Coordinates of C-alpha atoms in Angstrom, one line a residue:
Chain A
M2 CA 9.6 8.3 -42.6
P3 CA 8.0 4.9 -42.6
S4 CA 4.3 4.7 -43.5
P5 CA 2.3 4.9 -40.3
A6 CA -0.1 2.3 -41.7
H7 CA 2.4 -0.6 -41.5
G8 CA 4.4 -2.0 -38.6
R9 CA 8.1 -2.2 -39.1
R10 CA 10.2 -5.2 -38.2
L11 CA 13.5 -4.9 -36.3
D12 CA 15.3 -5.7 -39.5
A13 CA 13.8 -2.7 -41.2
V14 CA 16.2 0.2 -41.8
P15 CA 14.4 3.6 -41.4
G16 CA 15.1 5.7 -38.4
P17 CA 13.2 5.4 -35.1
F18 CA 9.7 6.9 -34.7
T19 CA 9.4 10.3 -33.0
P20 CA 6.6 11.8 -30.9
R21 CA 5.2 13.2 -34.1
T22 CA 4.9 9.9 -35.9
P23 CA 1.2 9.4 -36.2
R24 CA 1.2 5.9 -34.6
V25 CA 3.2 7.2 -31.6
A26 CA 0.8 10.2 -31.3
A27 CA -2.2 7.8 -31.5
A28 CA -0.7 5.5 -28.9
R29 CA 0.1 8.4 -26.6
R30 CA -3.6 9.4 -26.5
L31 CA -4.3 6.1 -24.7
H32 CA -3.2 7.8 -21.5
R33 CA -6.7 9.2 -21.6
R34 CA -9.6 7.0 -20.6
R35 CA -11.8 8.4 -23.3
D36 CA -9.4 7.1 -26.0
R37 CA -8.9 3.8 -24.2
D38 CA -12.7 3.3 -24.1
A39 CA -13.1 4.3 -27.7
T40 CA -10.3 2.1 -29.1
G41 CA -10.4 -0.8 -26.6
R42 CA -6.7 -0.5 -26.2
F43 CA -4.3 0.5 -23.5
L44 CA -0.5 0.8 -22.8
A45 CA 1.7 -1.5 -20.8
E46 CA 5.0 -0.1 -19.9
G47 CA 8.4 -1.7 -19.0
P48 CA 9.9 -5.1 -19.7
Q49 CA 8.0 -7.0 -17.0
A50 CA 4.5 -5.8 -18.2
V51 CA 5.5 -6.4 -21.8
R52 CA 6.7 -9.9 -21.1
E53 CA 3.4 -10.7 -19.3
A54 CA 1.3 -9.2 -22.0
L55 CA 3.1 -11.2 -24.7
T56 CA 2.2 -14.5 -22.9
R57 CA -1.4 -13.8 -23.8
P58 CA -1.9 -14.6 -27.6
G59 CA -3.5 -11.7 -29.5
L60 CA -3.2 -9.2 -26.7
V61 CA -0.3 -7.1 -27.9
V62 CA -1.1 -4.9 -30.9
E63 CA 2.3 -3.2 -31.2
L64 CA 5.5 -3.0 -29.3
F65 CA 7.5 0.3 -29.2
G66 CA 11.0 0.3 -27.9
T67 CA 14.2 2.4 -28.0
P68 CA 17.0 0.7 -30.0
A69 CA 18.9 0.3 -26.7
A70 CA 15.9 -1.3 -24.9
L71 CA 15.1 -3.6 -27.9
D72 CA 18.7 -4.7 -27.9
R73 CA 18.7 -5.3 -24.1
H74 CA 15.4 -7.3 -24.3
R75 CA 16.1 -9.2 -27.6
D76 CA 14.0 -12.1 -26.2
L77 CA 10.9 -9.9 -26.0
A78 CA 11.4 -8.3 -29.4
A79 CA 11.9 -11.8 -30.9
R80 CA 8.8 -13.2 -29.1
A81 CA 6.8 -10.3 -30.5
A82 CA 8.1 -10.8 -34.0
T83 CA 7.2 -14.5 -33.8
A84 CA 3.7 -13.6 -32.7
D85 CA 3.4 -11.2 -35.7
V86 CA 3.3 -8.2 -33.4
P87 CA 4.9 -5.2 -35.1
V88 CA 8.0 -4.0 -33.3
S89 CA 8.7 -0.3 -33.8
E90 CA 11.9 1.5 -32.9
V91 CA 11.3 4.8 -31.3
T92 CA 13.4 7.7 -30.1
E93 CA 14.1 8.3 -26.4
E94 CA 11.8 11.4 -26.8
A95 CA 9.0 9.2 -28.1
I96 CA 9.3 6.7 -25.3
G97 CA 9.3 9.6 -23.0
V98 CA 5.8 10.6 -24.1
L99 CA 4.5 7.1 -24.3
A100 CA 5.7 6.1 -20.8
E101 CA 4.3 7.7 -17.7
T102 CA 7.2 6.9 -15.3
V103 CA 10.1 9.2 -14.8
A104 CA 12.6 6.6 -15.8
P105 CA 10.9 4.6 -18.5
Q106 CA 12.8 1.4 -19.3
G107 CA 12.4 1.9 -23.0
L108 CA 9.5 -0.5 -23.8
V109 CA 5.8 0.3 -24.2
A110 CA 3.3 -2.1 -25.7
V111 CA -0.1 -1.2 -27.1
C112 CA -2.5 -3.9 -25.9
R113 CA -6.1 -4.9 -26.5
H114 CA -8.5 -4.7 -23.5
L115 CA -8.6 -8.1 -21.9
D116 CA -11.6 -8.0 -19.6
V117 CA -14.2 -10.7 -19.8
P118 CA -17.9 -10.7 -19.1
L119 CA -18.8 -11.7 -15.5
D120 CA -20.7 -14.8 -16.5
R121 CA -17.8 -16.1 -18.5
A122 CA -15.5 -15.5 -15.5
L123 CA -17.9 -17.2 -13.2
A124 CA -18.3 -20.2 -15.5
T125 CA -14.7 -21.2 -14.5
A126 CA -16.1 -21.8 -11.0
P127 CA -13.6 -19.5 -9.2
R128 CA -13.0 -20.2 -5.5
L129 CA -11.7 -16.7 -4.7
V130 CA -12.9 -13.4 -6.2
A131 CA -12.1 -9.8 -5.3
V132 CA -14.6 -7.1 -6.1
L133 CA -13.4 -3.5 -6.2
A134 CA -16.5 -1.3 -5.7
G135 CA -15.9 2.5 -5.9
I136 CA -12.1 2.4 -5.6
R137 CA -11.0 5.6 -7.4
D138 CA -7.3 5.6 -6.7
P139 CA -5.5 3.6 -9.5
G140 CA -2.5 2.7 -7.3
N141 CA -4.8 1.2 -4.7
A142 CA -6.8 -0.7 -7.3
G143 CA -3.7 -2.1 -9.0
T144 CA -2.2 -3.1 -5.6
V145 CA -5.4 -5.0 -4.6
L146 CA -5.4 -6.7 -8.0
R147 CA -1.8 -7.8 -7.4
T148 CA -2.5 -9.0 -3.9
A149 CA -5.6 -10.9 -5.1
D150 CA -3.5 -12.6 -7.7
A151 CA -0.9 -13.5 -5.1
A152 CA -3.6 -14.9 -2.8
G153 CA -4.8 -17.1 -5.6
A154 CA -7.9 -15.2 -6.7
Q155 CA -8.9 -16.2 -10.2
V156 CA -11.3 -13.2 -10.8
V157 CA -11.1 -9.5 -10.0
V158 CA -14.1 -7.4 -10.7
F159 CA -13.9 -3.6 -11.2
A160 CA -17.4 -2.5 -10.4
G161 CA -19.3 0.7 -10.4
D162 CA -17.3 3.9 -10.4
T163 CA -14.0 2.0 -9.7
V164 CA -11.1 3.3 -11.7
D165 CA -10.5 2.0 -15.2
P166 CA -8.3 -1.2 -14.9
Y167 CA -6.3 0.1 -17.9
N168 CA -5.3 3.3 -16.2
G169 CA -1.5 3.4 -16.5
K170 CA -0.9 3.7 -12.8
C171 CA -3.3 0.8 -12.1
V172 CA -1.5 -1.3 -14.8
R173 CA 1.9 -0.5 -13.2
A174 CA 0.7 -1.1 -9.6
S175 CA -0.7 -4.5 -10.6
A176 CA 2.9 -5.5 -11.5
G177 CA 1.8 -7.9 -14.2
S178 CA -1.2 -9.3 -12.3
L179 CA -3.6 -7.6 -14.8
F180 CA -2.5 -10.3 -17.2
H181 CA -2.8 -13.2 -14.8
V182 CA -6.4 -13.1 -13.6
D183 CA -9.8 -12.8 -15.2
V184 CA -10.5 -9.1 -15.1
V185 CA -14.2 -8.1 -15.2
R186 CA -15.7 -4.6 -15.6
A187 CA -19.2 -4.2 -14.4
T188 CA -21.3 -1.1 -14.1
D189 CA -23.8 -2.2 -11.4
P190 CA -22.1 -3.6 -8.2
G191 CA -25.5 -4.8 -7.0
E192 CA -25.9 -7.0 -10.0
V193 CA -22.4 -8.3 -9.4
V194 CA -23.3 -9.4 -5.9
G195 CA -26.4 -11.2 -7.2
A196 CA -24.4 -13.0 -9.9
L197 CA -21.7 -14.0 -7.4
R198 CA -24.3 -15.5 -5.0
A199 CA -26.1 -17.2 -7.8
A200 CA -22.8 -18.8 -8.7
G201 CA -22.5 -20.3 -5.2
L202 CA -20.0 -17.9 -3.7
T203 CA -20.2 -16.5 -0.2
V204 CA -20.1 -12.7 -0.5
L205 CA -18.2 -11.0 2.3
A206 CA -18.1 -7.2 2.6
T207 CA -15.1 -5.6 4.3
T208 CA -16.0 -2.7 6.6
G209 CA -14.5 -1.2 9.7
Y210 CA -17.9 -1.4 11.3
G211 CA -18.6 -5.1 10.4
D212 CA -20.3 -7.3 12.9
S213 CA -18.2 -10.3 12.0
D214 CA -14.5 -10.5 13.1
L215 CA -12.3 -11.9 10.5
D216 CA -10.5 -14.2 12.9
D217 CA -13.8 -15.5 14.3
L218 CA -15.0 -16.4 10.7
A219 CA -11.7 -18.2 10.1
D220 CA -12.0 -20.1 13.4
A221 CA -15.6 -21.1 12.6
G222 CA -14.4 -22.6 9.2
R223 CA -16.5 -20.1 7.3
L224 CA -13.7 -18.9 5.1
A225 CA -13.1 -22.3 3.5
A226 CA -16.0 -22.0 1.1
P227 CA -15.7 -20.3 -2.3
T228 CA -15.7 -16.6 -1.4
A229 CA -16.0 -13.2 -3.0
W230 CA -14.6 -10.2 -1.1
L231 CA -16.0 -6.7 -1.6
F232 CA -13.6 -3.9 -1.1
G233 CA -14.7 -0.2 -1.1
S234 CA -12.7 3.0 -1.3
E235 CA -10.4 4.0 1.6
A236 CA -12.1 7.3 1.9
H237 CA -15.8 6.2 1.8
G238 CA -15.9 2.5 2.3
L239 CA -18.5 0.3 0.6
P240 CA -22.0 1.8 -0.2
G241 CA -24.6 0.6 2.2
E242 CA -26.6 -1.3 -0.3
L243 CA -23.6 -3.5 -1.0
T244 CA -22.8 -4.2 2.7
D245 CA -26.5 -5.0 3.1
A246 CA -26.5 -7.4 0.2
A247 CA -23.4 -9.3 1.4
D248 CA -23.7 -12.6 3.4
A249 CA -21.6 -11.0 6.2
R250 CA -20.0 -7.7 7.0
V251 CA -16.4 -8.4 8.1
R252 CA -14.0 -6.3 10.1
V253 CA -10.3 -6.9 10.3
P254 CA -9.5 -6.8 14.1
L255 CA -7.6 -3.7 15.3
H256 CA -5.5 -4.8 18.2
G257 CA -3.6 -1.6 18.7
R258 CA -4.7 2.0 18.6
A259 CA -4.8 2.5 14.8
E260 CA -8.3 3.6 13.7
S261 CA -8.2 1.6 10.5
L262 CA -6.0 -0.2 8.1
N263 CA -5.2 1.1 4.6
L264 CA -7.0 -0.6 1.8
A265 CA -4.0 -2.6 0.5
A266 CA -3.3 -4.0 4.0
A267 CA -6.9 -4.8 4.8
A268 CA -7.4 -6.6 1.4
A269 CA -4.2 -8.6 1.9
V270 CA -5.2 -9.8 5.4
C271 CA -8.7 -10.8 4.2
L272 CA -7.7 -12.5 0.9
Y273 CA -4.9 -14.4 2.6
A274 CA -7.2 -15.5 5.4
S275 CA -9.4 -17.1 2.7
A276 CA -6.4 -18.5 0.9
K277 CA -5.2 -20.2 4.0
A278 CA -8.7 -21.5 5.0
Q279 CA -9.3 -22.9 1.6
R280 CA -6.1 -24.8 1.7
S281 CA -6.3 -26.1 5.3
P282 CA -9.0 -28.7 5.7
V283 CA -7.5 -30.0 9.0
R284 CA -7.5 -26.6 10.6
G285 CA -11.0 -25.8 9.2
S286 CA -12.5 -28.9 10.9
S287 CA -10.5 -29.0 14.1
A288 CA -11.0 -25.3 14.7
K289 CA -14.7 -25.7 14.4
E290 CA -14.8 -27.6 17.6
S291 CA -13.3 -24.7 19.5
V292 CA -15.9 -22.2 18.3
R293 CA -18.1 -20.9 21.1
P294 CA -21.8 -21.9 20.5
Chain B
M8 CA 3.2 42.2 13.9
P9 CA 3.5 40.1 17.1
S10 CA 6.9 39.5 18.5
P11 CA 8.2 36.2 17.0
A12 CA 9.8 35.4 20.4
H13 CA 6.5 34.7 22.2
G14 CA 3.6 32.4 21.4
R15 CA 0.3 34.0 21.1
R16 CA -2.9 32.7 22.6
L17 CA -6.1 32.5 20.7
D18 CA -7.5 35.5 22.7
A19 CA -4.6 37.7 21.5
V20 CA -5.5 40.3 19.0
P21 CA -2.7 40.8 16.4
G22 CA -3.1 39.6 12.9
P23 CA -2.2 36.1 11.8
F24 CA 1.4 35.0 11.1
T25 CA 2.5 35.1 7.5
P26 CA 5.1 32.9 5.7
R27 CA 7.7 35.6 6.5
T28 CA 7.1 35.6 10.2
P29 CA 10.3 34.1 11.6
R30 CA 8.6 31.3 13.6
V31 CA 6.7 30.2 10.5
A32 CA 9.8 30.4 8.4
A33 CA 11.7 28.3 11.1
A34 CA 8.9 25.7 11.2
R35 CA 8.8 25.5 7.5
R36 CA 12.5 24.4 7.4
L37 CA 11.4 21.2 9.3
H38 CA 10.4 19.8 5.9
R39 CA 14.2 19.2 5.6
R40 CA 15.7 16.3 7.4
R41 CA 18.8 18.3 8.2
D42 CA 16.7 20.8 10.2
R43 CA 14.6 18.1 11.8
D44 CA 17.8 16.3 13.0
A45 CA 19.4 19.6 14.2
T46 CA 16.3 20.7 16.2
G47 CA 14.8 17.4 17.2
R48 CA 11.5 18.7 15.9
F49 CA 9.1 17.8 13.2
L50 CA 5.7 18.8 11.7
A51 CA 2.4 17.0 12.1
E52 CA -0.3 18.2 9.8
G53 CA -4.1 18.0 9.8
P54 CA -6.6 17.6 12.7
Q55 CA -6.2 13.9 13.1
A56 CA -2.4 14.0 13.6
V57 CA -2.7 17.1 15.8
R58 CA -5.2 15.4 18.0
E59 CA -3.0 12.3 18.4
A60 CA 0.1 14.4 19.1
L61 CA -1.8 16.4 21.8
T62 CA -2.5 13.1 23.7
R63 CA 1.2 12.8 24.4
P64 CA 2.2 15.4 27.1
G65 CA 5.1 17.6 26.2
L66 CA 5.2 16.5 22.6
V67 CA 3.6 19.5 20.9
V68 CA 5.8 22.7 20.9
E69 CA 3.4 25.0 19.0
L70 CA 0.2 24.8 17.0
F71 CA -0.3 26.8 13.9
G72 CA -3.8 27.2 12.4
T73 CA -5.8 29.4 10.2
P74 CA -8.6 31.3 12.0
A75 CA -11.1 29.1 10.2
A76 CA -9.4 25.8 11.2
L77 CA -8.9 26.9 14.8
D78 CA -12.6 27.8 14.9
R79 CA -13.6 24.5 13.3
H80 CA -11.4 22.6 15.8
R81 CA -12.0 24.6 18.9
D82 CA -11.5 21.5 21.0
L83 CA -8.0 21.1 19.8
A84 CA -7.1 24.7 20.3
A85 CA -8.5 24.5 23.8
R86 CA -6.6 21.3 24.6
A87 CA -3.4 23.0 23.4
A88 CA -4.0 26.1 25.4
T89 CA -4.7 24.0 28.5
A90 CA -1.4 22.2 28.0
D91 CA 0.4 25.5 27.7
V92 CA 1.1 24.9 24.0
P93 CA 1.3 28.2 22.1
V94 CA -1.5 28.4 19.5
S95 CA -0.7 30.8 16.7
E96 CA -3.1 32.0 14.0
V97 CA -1.5 31.9 10.6
T98 CA -2.7 33.0 7.1
E99 CA -3.9 30.6 4.5
E100 CA -0.6 31.4 2.7
A101 CA 1.4 30.5 5.8
I102 CA -0.4 27.2 6.3
G103 CA 0.2 26.5 2.6
V104 CA 4.0 26.6 3.1
L105 CA 3.8 24.7 6.4
A106 CA 1.7 21.9 5.0
E107 CA 2.8 19.4 2.3
T108 CA -0.6 18.3 1.1
V109 CA -2.4 20.0 -1.7
A110 CA -5.5 20.6 0.4
P111 CA -4.2 21.2 3.9
Q112 CA -6.8 21.2 6.6
G113 CA -5.5 24.4 8.3
L114 CA -3.6 22.9 11.2
V115 CA 0.1 22.1 11.6
A116 CA 1.8 21.3 14.9
V117 CA 5.5 21.6 15.6
C118 CA 6.3 18.4 17.7
R119 CA 9.4 17.2 19.5
H120 CA 11.0 13.9 18.3
L121 CA 9.4 11.1 20.2
D122 CA 11.7 8.1 19.5
V123 CA 13.0 6.1 22.5
P124 CA 16.2 4.1 22.8
L125 CA 15.8 0.4 21.8
D126 CA 16.7 -0.8 25.3
R127 CA 13.9 1.3 26.8
A128 CA 11.4 0.0 24.3
L129 CA 12.5 -3.6 24.9
A130 CA 12.2 -3.1 28.7
T131 CA 8.4 -3.0 28.2
A132 CA 8.6 -6.7 27.1
P133 CA 6.8 -6.2 23.7
R134 CA 5.3 -9.3 22.2
L135 CA 5.2 -8.0 18.6
V136 CA 7.9 -5.7 17.0
A137 CA 8.3 -4.5 13.4
V138 CA 11.8 -3.6 12.2
L139 CA 12.1 -1.5 9.0
A140 CA 15.5 -2.1 7.5
G141 CA 16.5 0.0 4.5
I142 CA 13.0 1.1 3.6
R143 CA 13.6 4.4 1.8
D144 CA 10.0 5.2 0.6
P145 CA 8.4 7.3 3.3
G146 CA 4.8 6.3 2.3
N147 CA 5.8 2.6 2.6
A148 CA 7.4 3.1 5.9
G149 CA 4.5 5.0 7.3
T150 CA 2.0 2.4 6.0
V151 CA 3.9 -0.4 7.7
L152 CA 4.0 1.6 10.9
R153 CA 0.2 2.0 10.7
T154 CA -0.3 -1.7 10.0
A155 CA 2.0 -2.7 12.8
D156 CA 0.0 -0.6 15.2
A157 CA -3.2 -2.1 13.9
A158 CA -1.8 -5.6 14.4
G159 CA -0.9 -4.8 18.0
A160 CA 2.8 -4.2 17.7
Q161 CA 4.1 -2.2 20.6
V162 CA 7.5 -1.2 19.0
V163 CA 8.5 -0.2 15.5
V164 CA 12.2 0.2 14.8
F165 CA 13.5 2.4 11.9
A166 CA 16.9 0.8 11.3
G167 CA 19.9 1.5 9.1
D168 CA 19.2 3.7 6.1
T169 CA 15.5 3.5 6.5
V170 CA 13.7 6.8 5.9
D171 CA 13.4 9.3 8.8
P172 CA 10.2 8.5 10.7
Y173 CA 9.5 12.3 10.9
N174 CA 9.5 12.7 7.2
G175 CA 6.2 14.4 6.4
K176 CA 5.0 11.7 4.1
C177 CA 5.8 9.0 6.6
V178 CA 4.0 10.9 9.4
R179 CA 0.9 11.2 7.1
A180 CA 1.0 7.6 5.9
S181 CA 1.1 6.4 9.5
A182 CA -2.3 8.0 10.1
G183 CA -1.5 8.8 13.7
S184 CA 0.2 5.5 14.5
L185 CA 3.5 7.4 14.9
F186 CA 2.1 8.6 18.2
H187 CA 0.7 5.2 19.3
V188 CA 3.7 2.9 19.4
D189 CA 7.3 3.1 20.7
V190 CA 9.3 4.4 17.7
V191 CA 13.0 3.5 17.8
R192 CA 15.7 4.8 15.5
A193 CA 18.8 2.6 15.3
T194 CA 21.8 3.0 13.0
D195 CA 23.0 -0.6 13.0
P196 CA 20.3 -3.2 12.1
G197 CA 22.7 -6.0 13.1
E198 CA 22.8 -4.7 16.6
V199 CA 19.1 -4.4 16.6
V200 CA 18.7 -8.1 15.8
G201 CA 21.1 -9.0 18.6
A202 CA 19.2 -6.9 21.1
L203 CA 15.9 -8.3 20.0
R204 CA 17.1 -11.9 20.5
A205 CA 18.7 -11.1 23.8
A206 CA 15.3 -9.8 24.8
G207 CA 13.8 -13.2 24.1
L208 CA 12.0 -12.3 20.8
T209 CA 12.0 -14.7 17.9
V210 CA 13.4 -12.8 14.9
L211 CA 11.8 -13.5 11.5
A212 CA 13.1 -12.1 8.3
T213 CA 10.6 -11.7 5.4
T214 CA 12.0 -12.5 2.0
G215 CA 10.5 -13.9 -1.2
Y216 CA 13.2 -16.6 -1.1
G217 CA 12.6 -17.7 2.5
D218 CA 12.8 -21.4 3.2
S219 CA 9.9 -21.2 5.8
D220 CA 6.4 -20.8 4.5
L221 CA 4.3 -18.4 6.7
D222 CA 1.3 -20.8 6.9
D223 CA 3.5 -23.7 7.9
L224 CA 5.0 -21.6 10.7
A225 CA 1.6 -20.6 11.9
D226 CA 0.4 -24.3 11.7
A227 CA 3.4 -25.4 13.7
G228 CA 2.5 -22.9 16.5
R229 CA 5.8 -21.0 15.9
L230 CA 4.1 -17.6 15.6
A231 CA 2.7 -17.6 19.1
A232 CA 5.9 -16.6 20.7
P233 CA 7.0 -13.0 21.1
T234 CA 8.2 -12.1 17.6
A235 CA 10.1 -9.3 15.8
W236 CA 9.5 -9.1 12.0
L237 CA 12.2 -7.7 9.7
F238 CA 11.0 -5.9 6.6
G239 CA 13.3 -4.7 3.8
S240 CA 12.8 -2.4 0.9
E241 CA 10.5 -3.4 -1.9
A242 CA 13.3 -2.9 -4.4
H243 CA 16.2 -4.6 -2.7
G244 CA 14.7 -6.7 0.1
L245 CA 16.7 -7.3 3.3
P246 CA 20.5 -7.3 3.3
G247 CA 22.0 -10.8 3.5
E248 CA 23.6 -10.3 6.9
L249 CA 20.1 -9.6 8.4
T250 CA 18.4 -12.6 6.8
D251 CA 21.3 -14.7 8.0
A252 CA 21.1 -13.4 11.5
A253 CA 17.3 -14.0 11.8
D254 CA 15.9 -17.2 13.4
A255 CA 14.0 -18.0 10.2
R256 CA 13.6 -16.6 6.7
V257 CA 9.9 -16.5 6.0
R258 CA 8.1 -16.2 2.7
V259 CA 4.4 -15.3 2.2
P260 CA 3.0 -18.0 0.0
L261 CA 2.2 -16.9 -3.6
H262 CA -0.8 -19.0 -4.7
G263 CA -1.4 -17.3 -8.0
R264 CA 1.0 -16.1 -10.6
A265 CA 2.1 -12.8 -9.0
E266 CA 5.9 -12.7 -8.6
S267 CA 5.7 -10.9 -5.2
L268 CA 3.5 -8.9 -2.9
N269 CA 4.1 -5.2 -2.3
L270 CA 5.7 -4.3 1.0
A271 CA 2.5 -3.1 2.7
A272 CA 0.6 -6.2 1.8
A273 CA 3.4 -8.6 2.8
A274 CA 3.8 -6.8 6.2
A275 CA 0.1 -6.9 6.8
V276 CA -0.1 -10.7 6.2
C277 CA 2.9 -11.4 8.4
L278 CA 2.0 -9.1 11.3
Y279 CA -1.6 -10.3 11.3
A280 CA -0.5 -13.9 11.3
S281 CA 1.5 -13.2 14.4
A282 CA -1.4 -11.3 16.0
K283 CA -3.8 -14.2 15.4
A284 CA -1.3 -16.8 16.6
Q285 CA -0.5 -14.9 19.8
R286 CA -4.2 -14.7 20.6
S287 CA -5.2 -18.3 19.7
P288 CA -3.9 -20.8 22.1
V289 CA -6.5 -23.4 21.0
R290 CA -5.5 -23.2 17.4
G291 CA -1.9 -23.2 18.2
S292 CA -2.0 -26.4 20.1
S293 CA -4.6 -28.3 18.0
A294 CA -2.9 -27.3 14.8
K295 CA 0.4 -28.7 16.0
E296 CA -1.0 -32.2 15.8
S297 CA -1.7 -31.8 12.1
V298 CA 1.9 -30.8 11.2
R299 CA 3.7 -33.2 9.0
P300 CA 6.7 -34.7 10.7

C-alpha cells in the first residue's frame, strides 16, 4: 500500500488505490459542500473536465484514474505529470465512489477552488456578465454558466443562496465552462448589483413580469452597452429588491400560449440578444431610427 | 367498493379508489409506452396539466384526485363534471402510484392521444415549426416543446426515434405546451422534411458544424420566411441525411470558449431568432443593406 502522503507517478509499481485508501476517502468527501468549503477543493470528473482543468496552471491537485482510463487518455496523464500533478491509479470500485455519474469515464481530478473576488473580475472590464441569484438547482446553474460562456460572457457570479458552483452536478452541467470564465461567489446580491453599476455595466433583471420587452430593448440599441443579466430561480424568480435595483426589468416575449420559459431557455435568449447587439454596430444604429418615440 | 366499470361523480358516496382498483391499475400501466401505444391514452399529472387538458374538448377520459386535491381544485373537478368526464376519488396511495413525481399534487388525468397527422398540421399554414429528430431524452424533448410554444411555433413534430411525446417526463417538462400546439408523430424524418418543403417552409438544420451562422441569416433577412427548425439529440446531433436535406445548416455562434450549447439553449436561441425576424419587417429590410456581398 503506497503512503497516502505522497502522490504516485504512472511509472510507480504498487497496485491501484481502493475506496479505503485515505486519499481516495478524503477526495470522496468532496461530494459534500461542507468538505469543499473547508478544504477549498472540488472534484472534476471525466476526460473533458479534466482536460479543461489542466489548462489552468496550479488548479489540479491530483488526478485519479483507472489503469484503462489513464491508458486511453495518455495525453492527459502526461500533461498532469509535466505539471507536477500527482497521477494515481485507482480501482474501478474507487472511481465508482469518486464519480457521481452512473457510467464514469475513469478519470476524476481533485481541483482547487478557482473563484475570484468580484472586484478583480470587474477590473478586466467585462462587457457581458451573468449573475445567478438564488438558483438552487445545480443542473440549471451549470447550464446557465455554460450558456453564458457560449454567449461570450467573461464573468459569472453565483450570488446569495445560489448553489455552490463546485457542486458535482453543476460542474458537469457546465461542460467545462466553469474553467473558462471568471467565476465569482458573493453572499450579498444587492452589493453585487451596486458593484456592477459602479463598474459601468447596465444591470438587467429577467422577470416574466418585466415592463421592458427584450426585442424592444434590442431594437432600441439598449443591449449594445456592457451588460449584466440577473437570473433568479425557476420556482421563485428574482427577489423584489434585486428587480428594483436593476436598470430595467426585462421579459422575454411569449408569442404562443406557454406561460413561461424555463431558466436555461430564457437565459440563452437574453444572453444571445446581448451578444448579437454588442457585435452589430450597424443594426444597433439603424434599428434606432425605427424605434417609436 | 364501487364498480370499476362506471365512473363516479364527486357527489357519489363510496370510499376512494385504491391502487388495486382495476381502473387505477389500468391507468397506472400508462407509465409504459407499450400500454400508451396500445390504448392511445396517457397520463397528465398536477393541476396545471389537468387544467390545460380540460381546455381541449374530449381529451380527458377520467380525472383521478385525492379528496383533498379535489377540494382544493373544485373548479377543475366542476369543469370535468360539466364535460361529462368521470371524476374519481383515490387514496393518497393510489395517487402515489399514478403520479411519477415525488410530491404529486393529488391530481392525475387519463387523456386521449392528441397528435394530428402532419398534413393536417401543415394545412393550417404554420409559420414556425420545430422538428425533434432522434431526441431520446424526454426532459429535453418536453423543454424544446415548451420553448417552441413560447416562441410562437404552431407545430412540433416528434420524428423518427424521438421519445414518445406522452412520456410522463416529457409531458411534465412541456409545462402544458403539449396541449397548446399541434403535436405530430412521424416515423420517417426524411418524409417530414419533404412535406415541410412542399408546404413552402424553409427547413433549417441546427448543427454545431453548420456553414451558416445564425446571426448572418438573421441579418440577411432569411429568417423572416415561414421556417421549420430541425433539432437532433444532444449526444449525436442530426443524422447526415437530414442535414443534407435541409435548405441550410445553421450553427449558433459560440463567442466564448464553450464547445457547444445544450439542446434547450440552442433551440431557444434559434426559435426566438425566427420569432423576432418574423415580427420585424423594418429590421429585416434595413439590415439587408448592411450584409456583406
